[in-house]
Coordinates of C-alpha atoms in Angstrom, one line a residue:
X1 CA 0.0 0.0 0.0
X2 CA 2.8 2.4 0.8
X3 CA 4.3 1.7 -2.6
X4 CA 1.0 2.7 -4.3
X5 CA 0.7 5.8 -2.1
X6 CA 4.3 6.8 -3.0
X7 CA 3.5 6.3 -6.7
X8 CA 0.5 8.6 -6.6
X9 CA 2.3 11.2 -4.6
X10 CA 5.0 11.2 -7.3
X11 CA 2.5 11.3 -10.1
X12 CA 0.5 14.1 -8.4
X13 CA 3.7 16.1 -8.1
X14 CA 4.1 15.8 -11.8
X15 CA 0.6 16.5 -13.0
X16 CA 0.2 19.5 -10.8
X17 CA 3.7 20.7 -11.3
X18 CA 5.2 23.5 -13.4
X19 CA 4.5 21.8 -16.8
X20 CA 0.8 21.5 -16.1
X21 CA 0.6 25.1 -14.9
X22 CA 2.4 26.3 -18.1
X23 CA 0.0 24.2 -20.2
X24 CA -3.2 25.5 -18.5
X25 CA -2.1 29.1 -18.4
X26 CA -0.5 29.0 -21.8
X27 CA -3.6 27.5 -23.4
X28 CA -5.8 30.2 -21.7
X29 CA -3.5 33.0 -22.8
X30 CA -3.3 31.6 -26.4
X31 CA -7.1 31.5 -26.6
X32 CA -7.5 35.0 -25.1
X33 CA -5.1 36.3 -27.8
X34 CA -6.8 34.5 -30.6
X35 CA -10.2 35.7 -29.4
X36 CA -8.9 39.3 -29.1
X37 CA -9.5 39.2 -25.4
X38 CA -13.2 39.1 -26.1
X39 CA -14.0 37.1 -22.9
X40 CA -12.6 39.9 -20.7
X41 CA -14.1 42.7 -22.7
X42 CA -17.6 41.1 -22.7
X43 CA -17.8 40.6 -18.9
X44 CA -20.5 43.3 -18.4
X45 CA -22.5 41.8 -21.2
X46 CA -22.0 38.3 -19.8
X47 CA -23.8 39.3 -16.5
X48 CA -26.7 40.8 -18.5
X49 CA -27.0 37.5 -20.5
X50 CA -27.0 35.4 -17.4
X51 CA -30.2 37.2 -16.2
X52 CA -31.8 36.9 -19.6
X53 CA -31.0 33.2 -20.0
X54 CA -33.5 32.1 -17.4
X55 CA -35.8 31.1 -20.2
X56 CA -34.9 29.4 -23.4
X57 CA -35.4 30.8 -26.9
X58 CA -38.2 29.5 -29.1
X59 CA -35.8 27.6 -31.4
X60 CA -33.6 26.4 -28.5
X61 CA -33.1 22.7 -27.8
X62 CA -32.0 21.2 -24.5
X63 CA -33.2 19.9 -21.2
X64 CA -32.8 23.0 -18.9
X65 CA -32.4 26.7 -19.4
X66 CA -28.9 28.2 -20.0
X67 CA -29.2 29.8 -16.6
X68 CA -29.9 26.5 -14.9
X69 CA -27.0 25.0 -16.8
X70 CA -24.6 27.7 -15.5
X71 CA -25.9 27.2 -12.0
X72 CA -25.3 23.4 -12.4
X73 CA -21.7 24.1 -13.5
X74 CA -21.3 26.6 -10.6
X75 CA -22.7 24.0 -8.2
X76 CA -19.8 21.8 -9.0
X77 CA -17.1 24.5 -8.9
X78 CA -18.2 26.7 -6.0
X79 CA -17.2 24.2 -3.3
X80 CA -14.6 23.5 -0.7
X81 CA -11.9 25.0 -3.0
X82 CA -13.5 28.5 -2.5
X83 CA -13.2 28.1 1.3
X84 CA -10.5 25.6 2.2
X85 CA -8.5 25.8 -1.1
X86 CA -8.1 29.6 -1.0
X87 CA -7.0 29.4 2.6
X88 CA -4.5 26.7 1.9
X89 CA -3.0 28.7 -1.0
X90 CA -2.5 31.8 1.2
X91 CA -1.3 29.7 4.2
X92 CA 1.5 28.2 2.0
X93 CA 2.1 30.8 -0.8
X94 CA 1.3 34.0 1.1
X95 CA -1.1 36.8 0.1
X96 CA 0.5 37.0 -3.4
X97 CA -1.2 33.6 -4.2
X98 CA -4.5 35.5 -4.5
X99 CA -3.0 37.6 -7.4
X100 CA -2.1 34.5 -9.3
X101 CA -5.6 33.1 -8.7
X102 CA -6.9 36.2 -10.4
X103 CA -4.6 35.7 -13.4
X104 CA -5.7 32.1 -13.6
X105 CA -9.3 33.2 -13.8
X106 CA -8.8 35.9 -16.4
X107 CA -7.0 33.5 -18.8
X108 CA -9.3 30.8 -17.7
X109 CA -12.4 32.7 -18.9
X110 CA -11.2 32.1 -22.5
X111 CA -10.6 28.4 -21.7
X112 CA -14.0 28.0 -20.2
X113 CA -15.6 29.9 -23.1
X114 CA -13.9 27.6 -25.6
X115 CA -14.8 24.5 -23.6
X116 CA -18.5 25.4 -23.7
X117 CA -18.5 26.4 -27.4
X118 CA -17.1 23.1 -28.6
X119 CA -19.2 21.1 -26.1
X120 CA -22.4 22.6 -27.5
X121 CA -21.2 22.6 -31.1
X122 CA -20.5 18.9 -31.0
X123 CA -23.1 17.7 -28.6
X124 CA -25.3 14.7 -29.5
X125 CA -28.8 13.4 -28.6
X126 CA -28.6 10.1 -26.8
X127 CA -31.0 7.2 -27.2
X128 CA -33.2 8.6 -24.4
X129 CA -33.6 11.8 -26.3
X130 CA -31.4 13.9 -24.0
X131 CA -28.5 16.1 -25.1
X132 CA -25.0 15.0 -24.1
X133 CA -21.8 16.9 -24.6
X134 CA -18.4 17.7 -23.2
X135 CA -14.7 17.1 -24.1
X136 CA -15.3 13.4 -25.0
X137 CA -17.8 14.3 -27.6
X138 CA -15.9 17.4 -28.8
X139 CA -12.8 15.3 -29.3
X140 CA -14.6 12.4 -31.1
X141 CA -16.9 14.5 -33.3
X142 CA -14.6 17.5 -33.7
X143 CA -11.3 15.9 -34.2
X144 CA -12.5 12.6 -35.7
X145 CA -12.6 8.9 -34.7
X146 CA -8.9 8.5 -34.8
X147 CA -8.8 10.6 -31.6
X148 CA -11.3 8.4 -29.9
X149 CA -8.7 7.1 -27.5
X150 CA -8.2 10.6 -26.2
X151 CA -11.9 11.0 -25.7
X152 CA -12.1 7.7 -23.9
X153 CA -9.2 8.8 -21.6
X154 CA -11.0 11.9 -20.6
X155 CA -14.2 10.0 -19.8
X156 CA -12.3 7.4 -17.7
X157 CA -10.4 10.0 -15.7
X158 CA -13.6 12.1 -15.2
X159 CA -15.7 9.1 -14.4
X160 CA -13.3 7.8 -11.7
X161 CA -12.2 11.2 -10.3
X162 CA -15.8 12.2 -9.6
X163 CA -16.3 9.5 -7.0
X164 CA -13.4 11.0 -5.0
X165 CA -13.2 14.7 -5.5
X166 CA -16.9 15.2 -6.4
X167 CA -18.4 12.8 -3.9
X168 CA -16.7 11.2 -1.0
X169 CA -14.2 14.0 -0.3
X170 CA -17.1 16.5 -0.3
X171 CA -19.2 14.3 2.0
X172 CA -16.2 14.0 4.3
X173 CA -15.8 17.8 4.4
X174 CA -19.5 18.2 5.3
X175 CA -19.4 15.6 8.1
X176 CA -16.2 17.0 9.6
X177 CA -17.7 20.5 9.5
X178 CA -20.9 19.4 11.2
X179 CA -19.1 17.4 13.8
X180 CA -16.6 20.2 14.7
X181 CA -19.2 22.9 14.8
X182 CA -22.3 21.2 16.1
X183 CA -21.2 17.8 17.4
X184 CA -23.2 15.9 14.9
X185 CA -22.1 12.3 14.5
X186 CA -20.7 11.6 11.0
X187 CA -23.0 8.6 10.5
X188 CA -26.0 10.9 11.0
X189 CA -24.6 13.5 8.6
X190 CA -23.9 10.7 6.1
X191 CA -27.4 9.3 6.3
X192 CA -29.1 12.7 5.8
X193 CA -26.7 13.5 2.9
X194 CA -27.5 10.2 1.2
X195 CA -31.2 10.9 1.4
X196 CA -30.9 14.5 0.1
X197 CA -28.5 13.4 -2.7
X198 CA -30.8 10.6 -3.7
X199 CA -33.8 12.9 -3.8
X200 CA -32.0 15.2 -6.3
X201 CA -29.7 12.9 -8.3
X202 CA -32.4 10.2 -9.1
X203 CA -34.3 12.9 -10.9
X204 CA -31.5 13.5 -13.5
X205 CA -30.4 16.8 -15.0
X206 CA -33.8 18.5 -14.9
X207 CA -34.0 18.1 -11.1
X208 CA -30.3 18.9 -10.5
X209 CA -30.8 22.0 -12.6
X210 CA -33.9 23.0 -10.8
X211 CA -32.3 22.7 -7.4
X212 CA -29.0 24.4 -8.6
X213 CA -30.7 27.5 -10.0
X214 CA -32.4 28.1 -6.6
X215 CA -29.7 27.0 -4.2
X216 CA -26.5 28.2 -5.9
X217 CA -27.4 31.9 -6.1
X218 CA -28.7 31.9 -2.5
X219 CA -25.6 30.2 -1.1
X220 CA -23.2 32.5 -3.1
X221 CA -25.0 35.7 -1.9
X222 CA -25.2 34.4 1.7
X223 CA -21.5 33.6 1.8
X224 CA -20.5 36.9 0.1
X225 CA -22.5 38.8 2.8
X226 CA -20.6 36.9 5.6
X227 CA -17.3 37.8 4.0
X228 CA -18.5 41.4 3.6
X229 CA -19.1 41.6 7.4
X230 CA -15.5 40.6 7.9
X231 CA -14.3 43.2 5.4
X232 CA -16.4 46.0 7.0
X233 CA -15.2 45.0 10.5
X234 CA -11.6 45.3 9.3
X235 CA -12.2 48.0 6.7
X236 CA -9.1 49.9 7.7
X237 CA -6.9 46.9 6.7
X238 CA -8.2 46.6 3.2
X239 CA -5.6 49.0 1.5
X240 CA -2.8 47.1 3.3
X241 CA -4.3 43.8 2.2
X242 CA -4.2 44.8 -1.5
X243 CA -0.6 46.1 -1.0
X244 CA 0.4 42.7 0.4
X245 CA -1.3 40.9 -2.5
X246 CA 0.4 42.9 -5.3
X247 CA 3.7 43.2 -3.5
X248 CA 4.1 39.5 -2.7
X249 CA 2.9 38.3 -6.1
X250 CA 6.4 39.3 -7.3
X251 CA 8.6 39.4 -4.2
X252 CA 9.3 36.7 -1.5
X253 CA 7.6 37.1 1.9
X254 CA 9.4 36.6 5.1
X255 CA 8.2 34.4 8.0
X256 CA 5.7 36.1 10.4
X257 CA 4.0 34.5 13.4
X258 CA 3.0 31.0 12.4
X259 CA 3.6 31.7 8.7
X260 CA 6.8 30.1 7.5
X261 CA 7.5 32.5 4.6
X262 CA 7.1 31.9 0.9
X263 CA 9.0 32.3 -2.4
X264 CA 7.4 33.9 -5.5
X265 CA 7.3 30.4 -7.1
X266 CA 5.3 29.1 -4.2
X267 CA 2.8 32.0 -4.6
X268 CA 2.5 31.3 -8.3
X269 CA 2.2 27.5 -7.9
X270 CA -0.3 27.6 -5.1
X271 CA -2.3 30.4 -6.5
X272 CA -2.6 28.8 -10.0
X273 CA -3.2 25.2 -8.7
X274 CA -5.9 26.3 -6.2
X275 CA -7.4 28.6 -8.8
X276 CA -7.8 25.8 -11.3
X277 CA -9.1 23.4 -8.6
X278 CA -11.7 26.0 -7.7
X279 CA -13.0 27.2 -11.1
X280 CA -12.1 24.1 -13.1
X281 CA -11.1 26.1 -16.2
X282 CA -9.1 23.7 -18.3
X283 CA -10.7 20.5 -16.9
X284 CA -13.6 20.6 -19.4
X285 CA -16.4 19.9 -16.9
X286 CA -18.5 23.0 -17.5
X287 CA -19.1 22.0 -21.1
X288 CA -20.8 18.8 -19.9
X289 CA -23.4 20.9 -18.0
X290 CA -23.8 23.6 -20.6
X291 CA -24.4 21.0 -23.3
X292 CA -27.7 20.2 -21.6
X293 CA -28.8 23.8 -21.7
X294 CA -31.5 25.0 -24.1
X295 CA -29.6 26.7 -26.8
X296 CA -29.5 27.1 -30.6
X297 CA -26.1 28.8 -30.6
X298 CA -22.8 27.5 -29.2
X299 CA -21.3 31.0 -28.8
X300 CA -24.3 32.2 -26.8
X301 CA -23.8 29.3 -24.4
X302 CA -20.1 30.0 -24.3
X303 CA -20.6 33.7 -23.3
X304 CA -22.8 32.6 -20.4
X305 CA -20.6 29.6 -19.4
X306 CA -17.4 31.7 -19.2
X307 CA -19.0 33.8 -16.4
X308 CA -18.8 30.8 -14.1
X309 CA -15.0 31.3 -13.8
X310 CA -15.4 35.0 -13.1
X311 CA -18.1 34.4 -10.4
X312 CA -16.2 31.5 -8.8
X313 CA -12.7 33.0 -8.6
X314 CA -12.9 36.8 -9.1
X315 CA -15.9 37.2 -6.7
X316 CA -16.2 34.2 -4.3
X317 CA -12.5 33.3 -3.9
X318 CA -11.5 37.0 -3.7
X319 CA -14.0 37.5 -0.8
X320 CA -12.5 34.5 1.0
X321 CA -8.9 35.7 0.4
X322 CA -9.5 39.2 1.5
X323 CA -11.4 38.1 4.6
X324 CA -8.4 36.0 5.6
X325 CA -5.8 38.7 4.9
X326 CA -7.6 41.7 6.5
X327 CA -8.4 39.8 9.7
X328 CA -4.7 39.1 10.1
X329 CA -5.3 35.3 10.7
X330 CA -3.2 34.4 7.7
X331 CA 0.0 34.5 9.8
X332 CA -1.5 32.2 12.5
X333 CA 0.0 29.0 11.0
X334 CA -3.5 27.5 10.5
X335 CA -4.6 26.2 7.0
X336 CA -7.6 25.1 5.1
X337 CA -11.2 25.7 6.4
X338 CA -9.8 26.3 9.9
X339 CA -8.1 29.4 8.6
X340 CA -11.2 30.8 6.9
X341 CA -13.2 29.9 10.0
X342 CA -10.8 31.9 12.1
X343 CA -11.3 35.0 9.9
X344 CA -15.1 34.7 10.4
X345 CA -14.7 34.2 14.1
X346 CA -12.5 37.3 14.4
X347 CA -15.3 39.4 12.9
X348 CA -18.2 37.6 14.4
X349 CA -17.1 36.0 17.7
X350 CA -19.3 33.1 18.8
X351 CA -21.2 32.7 15.5
X352 CA -18.5 33.0 12.8
X353 CA -17.4 29.3 13.0
X354 CA -21.0 28.1 12.7
X355 CA -21.7 30.3 9.7
X356 CA -18.5 29.0 8.0
X357 CA -19.5 25.4 8.8
X358 CA -23.0 25.9 7.2
X359 CA -21.4 27.6 4.2
X360 CA -18.9 24.7 3.7
X361 CA -21.7 22.1 4.0
X362 CA -23.9 23.8 1.4
X363 CA -21.0 24.4 -1.0
X364 CA -19.9 20.8 -0.7
X365 CA -23.4 19.4 -1.1
X366 CA -24.0 21.3 -4.4
X367 CA -20.6 20.0 -5.6
X368 CA -21.9 16.5 -5.0
X369 CA -24.9 17.3 -7.2
X370 CA -23.0 18.9 -10.0
X371 CA -20.3 16.2 -10.2
X372 CA -23.0 13.5 -10.2
X373 CA -24.1 14.8 -13.6
X374 CA -20.5 15.0 -14.8
X375 CA -19.7 11.5 -13.8
X376 CA -22.9 10.1 -15.2
X377 CA -22.2 11.6 -18.6
X378 CA -18.6 10.3 -18.6
X379 CA -19.8 6.7 -17.9
X380 CA -22.7 7.1 -20.4
X381 CA -20.0 7.9 -23.1
X382 CA -18.1 4.8 -22.2
X383 CA -20.9 2.3 -21.5
X384 CA -24.1 3.8 -23.0
X385 CA -27.3 5.1 -21.3
X386 CA -27.9 1.7 -19.6
X387 CA -25.2 2.8 -17.1
X388 CA -27.4 5.7 -15.9
X389 CA -29.4 4.1 -13.1
X390 CA -26.6 1.9 -11.7
X391 CA -24.3 4.9 -11.7
X392 CA -26.8 7.0 -9.8
X393 CA -27.4 4.3 -7.2
X394 CA -23.6 3.8 -6.7
X395 CA -23.1 7.5 -6.5
X396 CA -25.7 7.8 -3.7
X397 CA -24.2 4.9 -1.8
X398 CA -20.8 6.4 -1.8
X399 CA -21.9 9.5 0.0
X400 CA -22.3 8.0 3.5
X401 CA -19.0 6.0 3.0
X402 CA -17.2 9.2 2.4
X403 CA -18.8 10.9 5.4
X404 CA -17.4 8.4 7.8
X405 CA -14.1 7.3 6.2
X406 CA -10.6 8.8 6.3
X407 CA -10.0 9.8 2.7
X408 CA -6.4 11.0 2.5
X409 CA -5.5 8.4 -0.2
X410 CA -8.8 8.8 -2.0
X411 CA -8.2 12.6 -2.1
X412 CA -4.7 12.0 -3.5
X413 CA -5.9 9.7 -6.3
X414 CA -8.9 11.9 -7.2
X415 CA -6.7 15.0 -7.3
X416 CA -4.3 13.3 -9.6
X417 CA -7.1 12.0 -11.9
X418 CA -8.6 15.5 -11.9
X419 CA -5.4 16.9 -13.3
X420 CA -5.2 14.2 -15.9
X421 CA -8.6 15.2 -17.2
X422 CA -7.1 18.5 -18.2
X423 CA -4.6 17.0 -20.7
X424 CA -7.1 15.5 -23.2
X425 CA -9.3 18.6 -22.9
X426 CA -6.5 21.1 -23.4
X427 CA -5.1 19.2 -26.4
X428 CA -8.6 19.2 -28.1
X429 CA -9.0 23.0 -27.4
X430 CA -5.7 23.8 -29.0
X431 CA -6.6 21.8 -32.0
X432 CA -10.2 23.1 -32.2
X433 CA -9.2 26.8 -31.7
X434 CA -9.8 27.7 -35.4
X435 CA -13.4 26.4 -35.0
X436 CA -14.0 28.4 -31.8
X437 CA -12.6 31.6 -33.5
X438 CA -14.6 31.1 -36.7
X439 CA -17.9 30.5 -34.7
X440 CA -17.2 33.6 -32.6
X441 CA -16.5 35.9 -35.5
X442 CA -19.6 34.7 -37.3
X443 CA -21.8 35.2 -34.2
X444 CA -20.6 38.8 -33.5
X445 CA -20.6 39.8 -37.2
X446 CA -24.4 39.0 -37.3
X447 CA -25.1 40.0 -33.7
X448 CA -22.7 42.8 -32.6
X449 CA -24.3 43.2 -29.2
X450 CA -24.1 39.4 -28.7
X451 CA -27.1 38.9 -26.5
X452 CA -29.4 36.8 -28.7
X453 CA -29.3 33.1 -29.3
X454 CA -30.2 33.4 -33.0
X455 CA -28.3 36.3 -34.5

């Protein structure tokens, strides 16, 4: 067992190392340049389109509205990474890590845009009459059957990673938070989670989308309000916090208190890795959800889909990072959710830790729902629609197992598989860039304001 553990530790160090960071950031920057930085320039328009996408167009085809598809994608990305991941990045890389999270998000918007465009462009209708898309279909239908092995690799990595990073690890995070804050036994949490997950997942994408479009906006707004309370409490520290972020993005930071100090490379590596883990730009997962959205134009879906990265990282992760820095707890030596909890407690003594525990639980629960759909579509690609019900049942049964089990090894394997998903996806995006650029130019040539499905 130790040999296997050592192997995955070695492999994880490679797949989340400098080459992967260069590949992900490089692909995003290349796409931004080829698109004329359109994803950044169209951010205001993207927010207007999100609101207008709550209902589908008359010629649109799909199972849920584009808004519900975005919320489903956000349900999977806005999770423990926004709370524990950001805290870990700052605890190890210093405040400068937050700057590199921002850079990851800005180039990642182009990556997310391209992922959604090709996912919708090459989506298919399965034998149950539902739309299915994502990197596996974009690779097979966009690059040709000779690339089928690459599509299969993505589906295998995604189908396996989901059980760890999207299911058991999230359930474990919820049970730990509930036990630490409220003294609730992990078995009780696991049982309740299993019932809640089953009630949603067994209903398929329509029920997942319906729950996500109500729960995700509420949880994001509630969490942002909590972070805002911390920022208001320590408002005098906000200018100094931004000075720390920008200064230590490019210069080393010395040890202070329980903080051991960090090099610039540590800030970059931690910021980029945690940014990618949080917003999933480059992993291809958002395209799977957006492909189910009611749409008649791939670019329209892409413009909405890319906003998931902005909301996840530029808004939610930034609020977490600033709360940690302005409260001064980042030098305490703590890490993960404990560090974020400390920032809440500093501003709201006696209640902060409970609010953080509830936020973490809701974030992680929605991640279980979003990844349930991702995993289902990966296995459907590999085994056909007959795998749908067995997968859902297995997914539900894994929830209580994760809630009561130590998952250090499962996390390591899932984190490694998660990174491996990016490789087939990024290769396909680079090869399909001419298609993305052509579709984008065509759409804006006929629809300069870019807000309609059918220009």
